[in-house]
Every structure is written in C-alpha cells, then in structure tokens.
Coordinates of C-alpha atoms and ligand atoms in Angstrom, one line a residue:
Chain A
M181 CA 0.0 0.0 0.0
D182 CA 2.9 2.3 0.4
W183 CA 3.8 2.6 -3.2
F184 CA 4.6 6.2 -3.2
R185 CA 7.8 6.2 -1.2
K186 CA 8.9 3.1 -3.1
T187 CA 8.1 4.7 -6.4
R188 CA 10.3 7.6 -5.6
E189 CA 13.1 5.4 -4.4
G190 CA 12.6 3.2 -7.4
L191 CA 12.5 6.1 -9.7
T192 CA 15.6 7.8 -8.5
A193 CA 17.4 4.4 -8.6
K194 CA 16.1 3.6 -12.0
A195 CA 16.6 7.0 -13.5
K196 CA 20.3 6.4 -12.9
K197 CA 20.4 3.1 -14.5
E198 CA 17.9 3.6 -17.3
T199 CA 19.5 6.7 -18.7
P200 CA 23.1 5.9 -18.2
D201 CA 25.2 8.9 -19.2
G202 CA 28.1 6.7 -20.1
L203 CA 28.8 3.2 -21.1
W204 CA 29.2 2.1 -17.6
V205 CA 26.7 1.3 -14.9
K206 CA 27.3 0.8 -11.2
C207 CA 25.6 -2.2 -9.6
E208 CA 23.3 -0.9 -6.9
S209 CA 23.9 -4.1 -4.9
C210 CA 27.6 -4.8 -5.0
G211 CA 29.0 -1.6 -6.4
E212 CA 30.6 -3.3 -9.3
I213 CA 31.1 -1.1 -12.4
I214 CA 29.6 -2.9 -15.3
F215 CA 29.9 -2.3 -19.0
R216 CA 26.4 -1.3 -20.2
R217 CA 26.4 -3.6 -23.1
E218 CA 27.6 -6.5 -21.0
L219 CA 24.7 -5.8 -18.5
E220 CA 22.2 -5.9 -21.3
K221 CA 23.6 -9.1 -22.7
Q222 CA 23.1 -10.6 -19.2
F223 CA 19.4 -9.6 -19.2
L224 CA 20.2 -6.7 -16.8
V225 CA 21.8 -9.0 -14.2
C226 CA 25.0 -8.0 -12.5
P227 CA 27.7 -10.5 -13.7
K228 CA 29.5 -10.3 -10.4
C229 CA 26.7 -10.6 -7.7
R230 CA 23.8 -11.8 -9.8
F231 CA 21.7 -8.8 -8.7
H232 CA 18.7 -8.5 -11.0
F233 CA 18.1 -4.9 -12.1
A234 CA 14.6 -3.9 -12.8
M235 CA 13.6 -4.9 -16.3
P236 CA 11.2 -2.8 -18.4
G237 CA 8.1 -4.7 -19.3
S238 CA 8.8 -4.6 -23.0
Q239 CA 12.1 -6.3 -22.5
Y240 CA 10.5 -8.9 -20.3
I241 CA 8.1 -9.7 -23.0
S242 CA 10.8 -10.2 -25.6
L243 CA 12.7 -12.3 -23.1
L244 CA 9.8 -14.8 -22.8
I245 CA 7.8 -14.6 -26.0
D246 CA 8.7 -16.3 -29.3
E247 CA 9.6 -13.7 -31.9
E248 CA 6.6 -12.2 -33.8
S249 CA 4.0 -14.1 -31.8
W250 CA 3.2 -11.3 -29.3
E251 CA -0.1 -9.4 -29.6
E252 CA -0.8 -6.8 -26.9
I253 CA -4.4 -6.6 -25.8
D254 CA -6.5 -3.9 -24.2
T255 CA -4.1 -1.1 -25.1
N256 CA -6.7 1.6 -24.8
I257 CA -7.9 1.3 -21.3
Q258 CA -7.0 4.1 -18.9
A259 CA -7.5 5.0 -15.3
K260 CA -10.5 7.1 -14.2
D261 CA -10.7 8.9 -10.9
P262 CA -13.7 7.3 -9.1
L263 CA -13.1 9.2 -5.8
S264 CA -12.1 12.6 -7.3
F265 CA -9.1 12.0 -5.1
R266 CA -6.5 14.6 -4.5
D267 CA -3.6 14.9 -2.1
T268 CA -1.0 17.4 -3.0
Q269 CA -2.0 16.8 -6.6
K270 CA -5.1 15.5 -8.3
Y271 CA -5.0 11.7 -9.0
S272 CA -6.1 12.4 -12.6
D273 CA -3.1 14.7 -13.0
R274 CA -0.8 12.1 -11.5
I275 CA -2.1 9.5 -14.0
L276 CA -1.4 11.8 -17.0
K277 CA 2.1 12.4 -15.7
A278 CA 2.8 8.7 -15.2
I279 CA 1.6 8.0 -18.8
K280 CA 3.9 10.8 -20.1
K281 CA 6.9 9.6 -18.1
T282 CA 6.6 5.9 -18.8
G283 CA 5.1 5.9 -22.2
Q284 CA 2.7 3.3 -20.8
K285 CA -1.0 3.6 -20.0
E286 CA -1.0 1.5 -16.9
A287 CA 0.9 -0.6 -14.4
I288 CA 0.3 -3.8 -16.4
T289 CA 0.8 -4.8 -20.0
T290 CA -1.1 -7.8 -21.2
G291 CA -1.1 -9.8 -24.4
T292 CA -1.1 -13.2 -26.1
G293 CA 1.8 -15.0 -27.6
E294 CA 3.7 -18.2 -27.6
L295 CA 6.4 -19.2 -25.2
D296 CA 8.5 -21.9 -26.7
S297 CA 5.5 -22.7 -28.8
N298 CA 3.1 -22.9 -25.8
P299 CA 0.1 -20.6 -26.2
V300 CA 0.0 -18.2 -23.3
V301 CA -1.5 -15.0 -22.0
L302 CA 1.2 -12.9 -20.4
G303 CA 0.8 -10.0 -18.1
V304 CA 3.9 -8.0 -17.1
M305 CA 3.6 -5.4 -14.4
N306 CA 5.4 -2.1 -14.7
F307 CA 6.7 -0.9 -11.4
R308 CA 7.7 2.4 -12.9
F309 CA 4.0 3.2 -13.5
F310 CA 2.6 4.4 -10.1
G311 CA 4.7 1.9 -8.2
G312 CA 3.0 -1.0 -10.1
S313 CA 0.0 -0.3 -7.9
V314 CA -3.2 -2.1 -8.7
G315 CA -6.3 -0.1 -9.4
S316 CA -9.4 -0.6 -11.6
V317 CA -7.4 -0.8 -14.8
V318 CA -5.0 -3.4 -13.7
G319 CA -7.9 -5.4 -12.3
E320 CA -9.9 -5.1 -15.5
K321 CA -6.9 -5.9 -17.7
L322 CA -6.2 -9.0 -15.6
A323 CA -9.9 -10.0 -15.8
R324 CA -10.0 -9.7 -19.6
A325 CA -6.7 -11.4 -20.0
I326 CA -8.1 -14.4 -18.1
D327 CA -11.3 -14.4 -20.1
R328 CA -9.1 -14.5 -23.2
A329 CA -7.1 -17.4 -21.8
I330 CA -10.2 -19.3 -21.1
A331 CA -11.7 -18.6 -24.5
E332 CA -8.5 -19.6 -26.3
R333 CA -7.3 -22.3 -23.9
R334 CA -4.1 -20.6 -23.0
A335 CA -2.0 -20.7 -19.8
V336 CA -1.6 -17.5 -17.9
I337 CA 1.7 -16.1 -16.7
I338 CA 1.9 -12.9 -14.6
I339 CA 5.2 -11.2 -13.9
S340 CA 4.5 -9.2 -10.7
S341 CA 6.3 -6.1 -9.5
S342 CA 4.0 -4.0 -7.4
G343 CA 3.8 -2.0 -4.2
G344 CA 0.2 -3.1 -3.6
M345 CA -3.2 -1.5 -4.1
R346 CA -3.6 2.0 -5.5
M347 CA -4.9 4.1 -2.6
Q348 CA -6.0 6.9 -4.8
E349 CA -8.8 4.6 -5.9
G350 CA -9.7 3.8 -2.3
M351 CA -11.9 0.8 -1.7
V352 CA -12.4 0.3 -5.5
S353 CA -8.7 -0.7 -5.6
L354 CA -9.0 -3.0 -2.6
M355 CA -11.9 -4.8 -4.4
Q356 CA -9.6 -5.5 -7.3
M357 CA -8.0 -8.2 -5.0
A358 CA -11.3 -9.9 -4.9
K359 CA -12.0 -9.3 -8.6
G360 CA -8.7 -10.9 -9.5
S361 CA -9.4 -13.8 -7.2
V362 CA -12.7 -14.4 -8.8
K363 CA -11.2 -14.4 -12.3
F364 CA -8.3 -16.8 -11.3
S365 CA -10.8 -19.1 -9.7
Q366 CA -12.6 -19.2 -13.0
L367 CA -9.3 -20.0 -14.7
A368 CA -8.8 -22.8 -12.3
A369 CA -12.4 -24.1 -13.0
A370 CA -11.4 -24.2 -16.7
K371 CA -8.4 -26.3 -15.7
L372 CA -5.9 -23.9 -17.2
P373 CA -2.6 -23.3 -15.5
Y374 CA -1.5 -20.1 -13.9
I375 CA 2.2 -19.5 -13.3
S376 CA 3.0 -16.5 -11.1
V377 CA 6.5 -15.0 -11.3
L378 CA 7.5 -12.6 -8.6
T379 CA 10.1 -9.9 -9.2
N380 CA 11.5 -7.1 -7.1
P381 CA 9.5 -5.8 -5.4
T382 CA 6.1 -7.4 -4.9
T383 CA 4.3 -6.4 -1.7
G384 CA 1.0 -5.5 -0.2
G385 CA -2.3 -6.5 -1.7
T386 CA -0.7 -7.7 -4.9
T387 CA 1.2 -10.4 -3.0
A388 CA -1.9 -11.0 -0.9
S389 CA -4.0 -11.8 -3.9
F390 CA -3.1 -12.9 -7.5
S391 CA 0.7 -13.1 -7.0
M392 CA 0.3 -15.8 -4.4
Q393 CA -2.5 -17.7 -6.3
G394 CA -0.4 -19.4 -8.9
D395 CA -0.5 -23.1 -9.5
V396 CA 3.3 -22.7 -9.6
I397 CA 5.0 -19.7 -8.0
L398 CA 8.5 -18.7 -9.2
A399 CA 10.6 -15.7 -8.2
E400 CA 13.7 -14.0 -9.4
P401 CA 16.7 -14.1 -7.0
R402 CA 16.7 -11.7 -4.0
A403 CA 13.4 -10.1 -4.9
L404 CA 11.6 -8.3 -2.0
I405 CA 8.4 -10.2 -1.5
G406 CA 6.0 -9.7 1.4
F407 CA 2.7 -8.4 2.6
A408 CA 3.7 -5.6 4.9
G409 CA 6.5 -3.4 3.7
P410 CA 9.8 -3.6 5.6
R411 CA 9.5 -0.1 6.9
V412 CA 6.1 -0.8 8.5
I413 CA 7.3 -4.0 10.1
K414 CA 10.4 -2.3 11.4
Q415 CA 8.2 0.4 12.9
T416 CA 5.9 -2.2 14.5
I417 CA 8.5 -4.4 16.1
G418 CA 10.9 -1.5 16.9
Q419 CA 14.0 -3.3 15.7
D420 CA 16.0 -3.9 12.6
L421 CA 15.0 -6.7 10.3
P422 CA 17.1 -9.8 10.0
E423 CA 19.4 -10.0 6.9
G424 CA 17.6 -11.5 3.9
F425 CA 14.2 -11.0 5.5
Q426 CA 11.4 -11.0 2.9
R427 CA 13.7 -11.9 0.1
S428 CA 13.0 -14.7 -2.4
E429 CA 15.4 -17.1 -0.6
F430 CA 13.6 -16.4 2.7
L431 CA 10.3 -17.2 1.1
L432 CA 11.6 -20.4 -0.5
E433 CA 13.0 -21.5 2.8
H434 CA 9.6 -20.9 4.5
G435 CA 7.7 -22.7 1.9
F436 CA 6.0 -20.0 -0.1
L437 CA 7.8 -20.4 -3.5
D438 CA 8.3 -23.3 -5.7
E439 CA 11.6 -22.2 -7.1
I440 CA 13.9 -19.3 -7.6
V441 CA 14.9 -18.8 -11.2
E442 CA 17.5 -16.6 -12.7
R443 CA 16.3 -14.4 -15.4
K444 CA 18.5 -16.0 -18.0
D445 CA 16.8 -19.3 -17.3
M446 CA 13.3 -18.0 -16.9
K447 CA 12.0 -18.8 -20.4
A448 CA 13.4 -22.4 -20.3
K449 CA 11.9 -23.0 -16.9
L450 CA 8.5 -21.6 -17.8
A451 CA 8.5 -23.8 -20.9
Q452 CA 9.3 -26.9 -18.8
V453 CA 6.5 -26.1 -16.4
L454 CA 4.0 -25.4 -19.2
A455 CA 5.0 -28.7 -20.8
F456 CA 3.8 -30.5 -17.7
F457 CA 0.4 -28.9 -17.9
S458 CA -0.1 -29.1 -21.7
G459 CA -2.2 -31.8 -23.2
N460 CA -5.1 -30.9 -21.0
E461 CA -6.7 -28.7 -23.7
S462 CA -9.7 -30.9 -24.2
S463 CA -10.9 -30.9 -20.6
Chain B
M279 CA -36.8 2.1 7.2
P280 CA -38.7 -1.1 8.2
Q281 CA -41.2 -0.8 11.0
S282 CA -39.3 -2.9 13.5
V283 CA -36.1 -1.0 12.8
S284 CA -37.5 2.4 13.6
E285 CA -39.2 0.9 16.6
S286 CA -36.0 -0.4 18.0
L287 CA -34.2 2.8 17.2
Q288 CA -36.9 4.7 19.1
K289 CA -36.5 2.3 22.0
A290 CA -32.8 3.0 21.9
G291 CA -33.3 6.7 22.0
S292 CA -35.5 6.6 25.0
A293 CA -33.4 4.3 27.0
D294 CA -31.9 7.1 29.0
A295 CA -29.6 5.2 31.3
R296 CA -28.0 3.2 28.5
S297 CA -27.7 6.0 26.1
S298 CA -26.0 8.3 28.5
L299 CA -22.4 9.3 27.9
R300 CA -21.8 9.4 31.7
N301 CA -19.0 7.2 32.9
G302 CA -18.1 6.7 29.3
Y303 CA -15.3 7.6 27.0
V304 CA -16.2 10.9 25.4
L305 CA -14.9 11.8 21.9
E306 CA -14.1 15.4 21.2
F307 CA -17.2 16.1 19.2
E308 CA -19.4 14.5 21.9
K309 CA -18.5 17.0 24.5
P310 CA -21.5 19.3 24.1
I311 CA -23.7 16.2 24.5
A312 CA -21.9 15.1 27.6
E313 CA -22.4 18.5 29.1
V314 CA -26.1 18.6 28.6
E315 CA -26.4 15.0 29.8
Q316 CA -24.4 15.9 32.9
K317 CA -26.8 18.8 33.6
V318 CA -29.9 16.6 33.2
S319 CA -28.5 14.1 35.6
E320 CA -27.7 16.8 38.1
M321 CA -31.2 18.2 37.8
K322 CA -32.6 14.8 38.4
Q323 CA -30.6 14.3 41.5
I324 CA -31.7 17.6 42.9
A325 CA -35.3 16.8 42.0
R326 CA -35.0 13.5 43.7
S327 CA -33.5 14.8 46.9
G328 CA -35.7 17.8 47.1
G329 CA -38.9 16.2 45.7
L330 CA -39.4 19.2 43.5
D331 CA -42.1 18.3 41.0
S332 CA -42.0 21.7 39.3
F333 CA -38.6 20.8 38.2
S334 CA -39.7 18.0 35.9
D335 CA -40.7 20.3 33.0
D336 CA -37.2 21.7 33.0
I337 CA -35.8 18.2 33.0
R338 CA -37.9 17.2 30.1
R339 CA -36.9 20.3 28.2
M340 CA -33.2 19.5 28.9
E341 CA -33.7 15.9 27.8
R342 CA -35.3 17.0 24.6
K343 CA -32.4 19.3 24.0
A344 CA -30.0 16.5 24.6
T345 CA -31.8 14.3 22.1
K346 CA -31.9 17.1 19.5
L347 CA -28.3 17.7 20.0
K348 CA -27.5 14.1 19.6
E349 CA -29.5 13.9 16.4
E350 CA -27.7 16.9 15.0
I351 CA -24.3 15.6 15.8
Y352 CA -24.5 11.9 15.2
R353 CA -26.5 12.0 12.0
K354 CA -24.0 14.4 10.4
L355 CA -20.7 13.0 11.4
T356 CA -17.7 13.8 9.2
R357 CA -15.7 11.0 7.8
W358 CA -13.0 11.5 10.4
Q359 CA -15.5 11.5 13.2
K360 CA -16.8 8.2 11.9
V361 CA -13.3 6.8 12.0
Q362 CA -13.3 7.7 15.7
M363 CA -16.7 6.1 16.2
A364 CA -15.6 2.9 14.4
R365 CA -12.7 2.7 16.8
H366 CA -14.5 3.8 19.9
P367 CA -13.1 1.9 22.8
Q368 CA -16.6 1.0 24.0
R369 CA -17.8 -0.1 20.6
P370 CA -19.3 -3.6 20.7
Y371 CA -17.1 -6.3 19.2
T372 CA -17.9 -9.7 17.6
L373 CA -18.2 -11.5 20.9
D374 CA -20.6 -8.9 22.2
Y375 CA -22.9 -9.6 19.3
I376 CA -22.7 -13.4 19.1
P377 CA -24.6 -14.2 22.4
R378 CA -27.2 -11.5 21.6
I379 CA -27.8 -12.8 18.1
C380 CA -27.5 -16.5 18.2
S381 CA -27.9 -19.6 20.4
G382 CA -25.8 -22.7 20.7
W383 CA -22.5 -20.9 20.1
T384 CA -19.6 -23.4 20.0
E385 CA -16.3 -21.7 19.3
L386 CA -13.9 -23.7 17.2
H387 CA -10.2 -23.1 17.7
G388 CA -7.0 -23.3 15.7
D389 CA -5.8 -23.6 12.1
R390 CA -4.6 -27.2 12.5
C391 CA -1.2 -26.1 11.4
F392 CA 0.4 -23.6 13.8
A393 CA -1.8 -22.0 16.5
D394 CA -5.1 -20.5 17.5
D395 CA -5.2 -16.9 16.6
K396 CA -7.2 -14.9 19.2
A397 CA -7.7 -12.0 16.8
I398 CA -10.2 -14.0 14.8
V399 CA -12.9 -16.0 16.4
G400 CA -15.3 -18.5 14.7
G401 CA -17.7 -21.2 15.4
L402 CA -21.0 -22.9 15.1
A403 CA -24.2 -21.2 16.0
S404 CA -27.9 -20.9 15.2
I405 CA -29.9 -17.8 14.5
D406 CA -33.6 -18.6 15.0
D407 CA -32.9 -22.3 14.2
V408 CA -30.9 -21.5 11.1
P409 CA -27.5 -23.2 11.7
L410 CA -24.6 -21.2 10.4
M411 CA -20.9 -20.6 10.7
I412 CA -19.9 -17.3 12.3
I413 CA -16.4 -15.8 11.9
G414 CA -15.2 -12.4 13.0
H415 CA -12.3 -10.3 14.0
Q416 CA -12.1 -9.8 17.7
K417 CA -10.5 -6.7 19.4
G418 CA -9.8 -6.6 23.1
R419 CA -11.0 -4.2 25.7
G420 CA -8.3 -2.7 27.9
T421 CA -4.6 -3.3 27.7
K422 CA -4.4 -6.9 28.8
D423 CA -7.3 -8.1 26.7
N424 CA -6.0 -6.1 23.7
L425 CA -2.6 -7.8 24.0
Y426 CA -4.4 -11.2 24.2
R427 CA -6.4 -10.3 21.0
N428 CA -3.4 -8.6 19.4
F429 CA -5.6 -5.5 18.9
G430 CA -7.7 -7.4 16.5
M431 CA -4.9 -7.8 14.0
P432 CA -4.7 -11.4 12.8
N433 CA -1.7 -13.5 11.9
P434 CA -1.8 -16.0 9.1
E435 CA -3.1 -18.7 11.4
G436 CA -6.2 -16.5 12.0
Y437 CA -7.0 -16.4 8.3
R438 CA -6.3 -20.1 8.0
K439 CA -8.6 -20.9 10.8
A440 CA -11.3 -18.8 9.1
L441 CA -10.7 -20.7 5.9
R442 CA -10.9 -24.0 7.7
L443 CA -14.3 -23.0 9.2
M444 CA -15.6 -21.8 5.8
M445 CA -14.7 -25.1 4.2
L446 CA -16.4 -26.9 7.0
A447 CA -19.5 -24.8 6.5
A448 CA -19.4 -25.5 2.7
K449 CA -19.1 -29.2 3.4
F450 CA -22.3 -29.3 5.4
N451 CA -24.1 -26.6 3.3
R452 CA -24.2 -24.0 6.1
P453 CA -24.1 -20.3 5.4
V454 CA -21.2 -18.2 6.6
V455 CA -21.6 -14.9 8.4
T456 CA -18.5 -12.8 9.0
F457 CA -18.0 -9.7 11.2
I458 CA -15.4 -7.3 10.2
D459 CA -13.5 -5.2 12.8
T460 CA -9.8 -5.0 12.4
P461 CA -7.1 -2.3 12.0
G462 CA -5.5 -4.7 9.5
A463 CA -3.5 -7.9 9.2
Y464 CA -0.6 -7.9 11.6
P465 CA 2.6 -6.5 10.1
G466 CA 5.1 -8.6 12.1
L467 CA 8.1 -10.8 11.6
G468 CA 6.3 -14.1 12.4
A469 CA 3.4 -13.1 10.2
E470 CA 5.6 -12.6 7.2
E471 CA 7.5 -15.8 8.0
R472 CA 4.3 -17.8 8.1
G473 CA 3.0 -16.3 4.9
Q474 CA 0.5 -13.5 5.7
A475 CA 0.2 -12.7 2.0
E476 CA -0.4 -16.4 1.1
A477 CA -3.0 -16.8 3.8
I478 CA -5.0 -13.8 2.6
A479 CA -4.6 -14.7 -1.0
H480 CA -5.8 -18.3 -0.3
N481 CA -8.9 -17.0 1.5
L482 CA -9.9 -14.7 -1.3
F483 CA -9.5 -17.5 -3.9
E484 CA -11.7 -19.9 -1.9
M485 CA -14.3 -17.4 -0.9
A486 CA -14.6 -16.5 -4.6
R487 CA -16.0 -19.9 -5.2
L488 CA -17.4 -21.1 -1.9
P489 CA -20.8 -22.8 -2.7
V490 CA -22.7 -21.5 0.3
P491 CA -24.0 -18.0 1.1
I492 CA -21.6 -15.5 2.7
V493 CA -22.9 -12.5 4.4
T494 CA -20.6 -9.9 5.9
I495 CA -21.3 -7.2 8.4
V496 CA -18.7 -4.5 8.9
I497 CA -19.3 -3.7 12.6
G498 CA -16.3 -1.4 13.2
E499 CA -13.1 -1.0 11.4
G500 CA -12.5 -2.6 8.0
G501 CA -8.8 -2.5 7.7
S502 CA -7.7 -3.2 4.1
G503 CA -6.6 -6.7 3.1
G504 CA -6.8 -7.9 6.6
A505 CA -10.6 -7.3 6.5
L506 CA -11.1 -8.4 2.9
A507 CA -9.6 -11.8 3.7
I508 CA -12.9 -12.7 5.4
S509 CA -15.3 -10.5 3.5
V510 CA -15.5 -11.7 -0.1
A511 CA -19.3 -12.0 0.2
D512 CA -22.6 -12.2 -1.5
R513 CA -23.9 -9.3 0.6
I514 CA -21.9 -6.8 2.6
F515 CA -23.6 -4.5 5.1
M516 CA -22.0 -1.8 7.2
L517 CA -23.1 -0.4 10.5
E518 CA -23.9 3.3 10.1
H519 CA -20.7 4.5 11.8
A520 CA -18.4 1.7 10.5
I521 CA -15.6 2.3 8.1
Y522 CA -13.9 0.2 5.4
S523 CA -10.7 1.4 3.8
V524 CA -7.8 0.3 1.5
I525 CA -5.4 1.9 4.0
S526 CA -5.7 3.6 7.4
P527 CA -6.1 7.4 7.2
E528 CA -2.9 7.7 9.2
G529 CA -1.0 5.4 6.9
C530 CA -2.4 7.2 3.8
A531 CA -1.5 10.6 5.4
S532 CA 2.1 9.6 6.2
I533 CA 2.7 8.5 2.6
L534 CA 0.8 11.2 0.7
Y535 CA 1.3 14.2 3.0
R536 CA 4.3 12.9 4.8
D537 CA 2.5 13.6 8.1
A538 CA 0.3 11.2 10.0
A539 CA -1.4 14.2 11.6
E540 CA -3.1 14.9 8.2
A541 CA -5.2 11.8 8.8
E542 CA -8.4 13.8 8.9
R543 CA -7.7 15.0 5.3
A544 CA -6.9 11.5 4.3
A545 CA -10.1 10.1 5.8
E546 CA -12.1 12.6 3.7
A547 CA -10.2 11.7 0.5
L548 CA -10.4 8.0 1.0
K549 CA -14.3 7.8 1.0
L550 CA -14.4 5.1 3.6
T551 CA -17.8 5.5 5.2
A552 CA -20.9 3.3 4.7
P553 CA -22.7 5.9 2.5
D554 CA -19.6 6.4 0.4
L555 CA -19.3 2.6 -0.2
V556 CA -22.9 2.2 -1.0
N557 CA -22.5 4.9 -3.6
L558 CA -19.5 3.1 -5.1
K559 CA -21.7 -0.1 -5.1
I560 CA -19.2 -1.9 -3.0
V561 CA -21.4 -2.3 0.0
D562 CA -25.1 -3.4 -0.3
G563 CA -26.6 -1.5 2.6
I564 CA -26.3 0.3 5.9
I565 CA -27.6 -0.8 9.2
E566 CA -28.6 2.2 11.2
E567 CA -27.2 2.5 14.7
P568 CA -28.9 3.5 17.9
L569 CA -28.6 7.3 18.3
G570 CA -25.1 8.0 19.5
G571 CA -23.6 4.7 18.2
A572 CA -23.8 1.0 18.6
H573 CA -22.3 1.1 22.1
R574 CA -25.2 3.1 23.5
D575 CA -27.5 0.2 23.1
V576 CA -25.8 -3.1 22.2
D577 CA -29.1 -5.1 22.5
A578 CA -30.9 -2.9 20.0
M579 CA -27.9 -3.0 17.6
A580 CA -27.7 -6.7 17.8
A581 CA -31.4 -7.1 17.1
L582 CA -31.0 -5.0 13.9
I583 CA -28.0 -7.0 12.8
K584 CA -29.9 -10.3 13.5
E585 CA -32.8 -9.2 11.5
K586 CA -30.6 -8.2 8.5
I587 CA -28.8 -11.5 8.6
L588 CA -32.0 -13.5 8.6
S589 CA -33.7 -11.5 5.8
T590 CA -30.5 -11.7 3.7
L591 CA -30.1 -15.4 4.2
K592 CA -33.7 -16.0 3.3
E593 CA -33.1 -14.2 0.0
L594 CA -29.8 -16.0 -0.8
Q595 CA -31.1 -19.4 0.1
Q596 CA -33.4 -19.3 -2.9
L597 CA -30.4 -19.6 -5.2
S598 CA -28.7 -22.8 -6.1
P599 CA -25.0 -23.1 -5.2
E600 CA -24.1 -22.5 -8.9
E601 CA -26.4 -19.5 -9.2
L602 CA -25.0 -18.1 -5.9
V603 CA -21.4 -18.4 -6.9
R604 CA -22.1 -17.1 -10.4
A605 CA -23.8 -14.0 -9.0
R606 CA -21.0 -13.4 -6.5
Q607 CA -18.4 -13.7 -9.2
E608 CA -20.3 -11.3 -11.5
K609 CA -20.7 -8.8 -8.7
Y610 CA -16.9 -8.6 -8.2
A611 CA -16.0 -8.8 -11.8
N612 CA -18.1 -5.7 -12.4
I613 CA -16.3 -3.5 -9.8
G614 CA -14.0 -0.9 -11.3
F615 CA -14.0 2.5 -13.2
W616 CA -12.0 3.2 -16.3
L617 CA -11.9 5.1 -19.5
E618 CA -11.8 3.4 -22.8
Ligands
ZN745 ZN1 26.4 -6.6 -8.4

C-alpha cells in the first residue's frame, strides 16, 4: 500500500540506470562497475553478484515470448478517478504524468503469444508506473486477459512487480484483489494453469492476492516479496529486520515459493513447467 | 426504514440510562452532549433529593435538548468522526454480538497447522434455528485483553482458521456470516515468515467460489486486506458508523502528505464511510445504529443485525449453489472504473 515512497526510491534508482550517461553502470547491490552492453547481454543481471536490475516490461516480453508471436491486448484502457481523489495533486493529473513519463498507459501490459510454442496469456507489471499499484485498470486488464485465456485455452503467466493497491482509488482498488481472485478461480475451474513470477519488489495487496495464487509460483533471486513493507514491520517491532528477510530465498526457505529462477533461465523454466500442464486442452 | 427497525431505534433513543455518555469515553465532538447529559443528571438528582415536581418540566426540556443535539451531531458526522466512532473503545465487538444474536454458540479453535489466533474467532451457532458458521475479528477491551487479542490484528493462522471453518460450512451446506472489525492484518516478523500474504490470497481465492451464502457485516473498522480476507461475500452491510478502507487514514497521510497528523484530510479523501461505499456499489446496505452509536445500546444494535442477517439469508437461500457463486463472481467482476 505504500507505493509512493517506493516509487520515488525506485525512480531515482532507476533514473540512474535507465538513462546511463556513459557506457558504464554501477551495480546498486555490490557496487561493481559494469559495461552497459555487458549488462544488457546478461538480461540486466550483475555479472558479479547476480543482482537482478529492474527490467522494463517490453524487455521482459521479448525475453519470454517467441519472436513475432506477441499481440498486446486492451491497449486503450486508462485510469479514471472514481473518488475525485486529491492529495498534493489530483489523481487524474498524476495519471497523466505517469503516462507521459513511462510511455505506458497503466501498471500492467497484457497480451497473447507463444512461449517456446506454448500458447500463453502474459501480463507484465510495470513498477515504474505508479509503483506498479493495482487499481481498476490493472484489475480489469487482468480480468480480460483471463477471459481471453479461457476462451482460447491458454495458460496464464503474470510477472509481478508492485507496491500493492492504489490508494487513490480507495476501496475500489481493494476490491480488485477480490476481482482478480474471482477471475483466477474461473481460470482454475477451466483447468488452465497459472504461473506467477514474482520480481523485485512485490508487496501489499498484490502479494496477498493474485501473485500468491499461482499453481506454480516462481521468483527472481533476491526479490523483495511480502505483505507488509519492511518499513512498516520495522516500525511495528521496533528493531532492525534480519538479513535477507522477505527476500526470495527467505520465502523459498519458509515454503512460499516453488523455485527461484535466474532471469536468463526463466523462459526455459517456464517452458518446462508449461509442458507439464499441456495436453489438458480438451478438458 | 422497516417498521421494526424504527421501533428499536426509538427504543434505543428513549433508553436514558443506557444512552448516556456518563461514565463513558467521550470523543471530542461528543463533549457538548456530555455537558447537557451531565446537567440533566444533576437536575434529576436535585429533583429526587428535594422532591421538587415543578422541576420536571425543565428536566424534560433539557432531555429534549440532549436528544436534539445528539440527532444533530450523530447524523451528520464527518468521515474522520466516523473513523473515531468505528474505533470507539466502547464499541461492541464480535463476541458482544454473538450471544445476543444466536444460540448454541460453539467456538472452534485453531488452524490445525500452527496456532489458535485470538484476533479471529469463529464457530457454530444458530440464529432462530438457522444453523450457520460465524467468523469475526475480535478486538480486546483494555490493555491486557487487547494484547491477548493482538488489537484485532490477525496473523496468518487466524486467516487459515477462518478458511478451515468456511470449508467446513461448505461441506455441510451451512451459510457463513462474517463480522469485520480490524485495523488490518498484523505486520510482524512471524506473520511474514508464516505467509501473511499467502494466507489472505488463499482465502480470497476460496471465498470467490465457496458454494454457500456468505454475508458480511462491517461492525467497526474494515482495515484493508486484513478485512477483505474474510469478506468476499454475496452481501456486505455496514453499520452506520463503521468504516472500510484500503489503507488507514494515518497510513495514507504519512505516505501522501508525509504527516500522519493529516489523517483527517486523508479520511475525507479515501471515502471510507458506509454511505460512500454504498454509492460506489461496493457495499449493499447500511444498518442504522442507535442514536449515538452501537455502544449506546448493544441489544438494539444486535437485534437489527440479526434481522438483517436473517432476511438476507432467506433471500440468498433461494439460489442454487451454482447461481449463488455465479452472482457473487459477477458482482466482483463488475467492480471498477476506467476510460476506454
Ligand atoms: Zn552486483
């Protein structure tokens, strides 16, 4: 729920690495100076410490989807302001700014394509857009993506990165958790697989709904994954959090992930998992 | 307003002793009422000791004044005042309502995995011979009790217990009634270790397809995902002064205005009251509270809740399990506002 602070942090961090002045990028985890082209060749993963830099949605799509099979859906749906919400700025103005800044209309991009020849519906969340927060548009795009998957017998893959529900839409956004759950239960009733992939960071109501509802749940290494944000927990317990708390490895250890997968292996791993489920098309 | 509702509200209004603020916790905006009530009680005392009959007209006048003042104040509460009412330390909690609403209450404990969470209670009960499963958040009264109840903030085992009870209800075709009253799911180390997010997500998923009626009453504070985890329902009703919000006003203020003291502004912006949520078509109806709030007359409040539960179940039980689930799913699938 505390997307704002995270967005700001994320943005300052990202602004540095997405518009590198020179050919060199500094790893924000280990401090290694990396040749830009080398970093890109490695799918934005630090060659020294394997830190996974945030990956723009479009790049994640090309990482996973077979060439020329991608078709984006619901490109024209855009946020409305159901509460006439304003804090220091109007929500409607913030939306326009986010669109301008990111070149994207919302915090998720959805579409159909093939992953190693497996028909899928893929949704990739964009943390840069409003901290990846979930409001009506993300909820509706998810819902339609699932309807599409059911109609065309496709598996669903969602790549999450989100700070939770979008508080500017108030309870309407909270209800998107229930809406998504309804749609994923329909997908389950249709006996179609849902693979959830968690990337850094996935917190709040997003984790507490569709991100944790996968038939198989994967995560990138060292992604922050949790319900409450670390800052809130620290405040509650009044002490520092243990090293590695709420990271992918911690979740795997406690039984909440099926596997941690490096980005370079993600497509192959997803293809393997999908292969297990395929052949169920006639059910 | 149905006949019986207005009757019990009138009864509540006339119940002088119960509706008095004396010896109670007085909110800032209640102070003018408390003053008048104090005056009435003083006058009564004088009248009693002196046997002054002529005084009774004055007393009646003051009492009318107090009632009028209450009507003026309580029927026009701001959103922030409603937040305070919803969190009122004397507000009735789930376990205050259960014995007043149902019979044969058998509390069921534990999630069968880790522990029994005291912040969520649940069990078997009957309302007028209708057997059902009741599940609700439970806050504590006073420091010791509040620590025991973890201030009504559940851990994952609380949500897993709730889910266990819902599945049990489904197995035996019993409706589920949930009471919502939590600041939110507990943000602690252990909660994260044991999968707070997974526990909530799992409940949402199963509630989305549970083949028995689910009726939710928001009795106090609806704190975000921690409330939603037991309130994906066919019908949701809110008590008049209850709130339901995606984030606490304080949390919202500290993020958006960088100042938790701006909570009042945040409460206004978040549209978290019962009328707000009826307008947004997220909540199905409002259950009016006795004048001055549910805590002024718990019996009257419980009677209204009971009546609402019964009439709603009667309506829902006409649907087949398939129709019920389909209608619930359609309702949620239709929530949202966008441009296209
Ligand atoms: Zn590094």
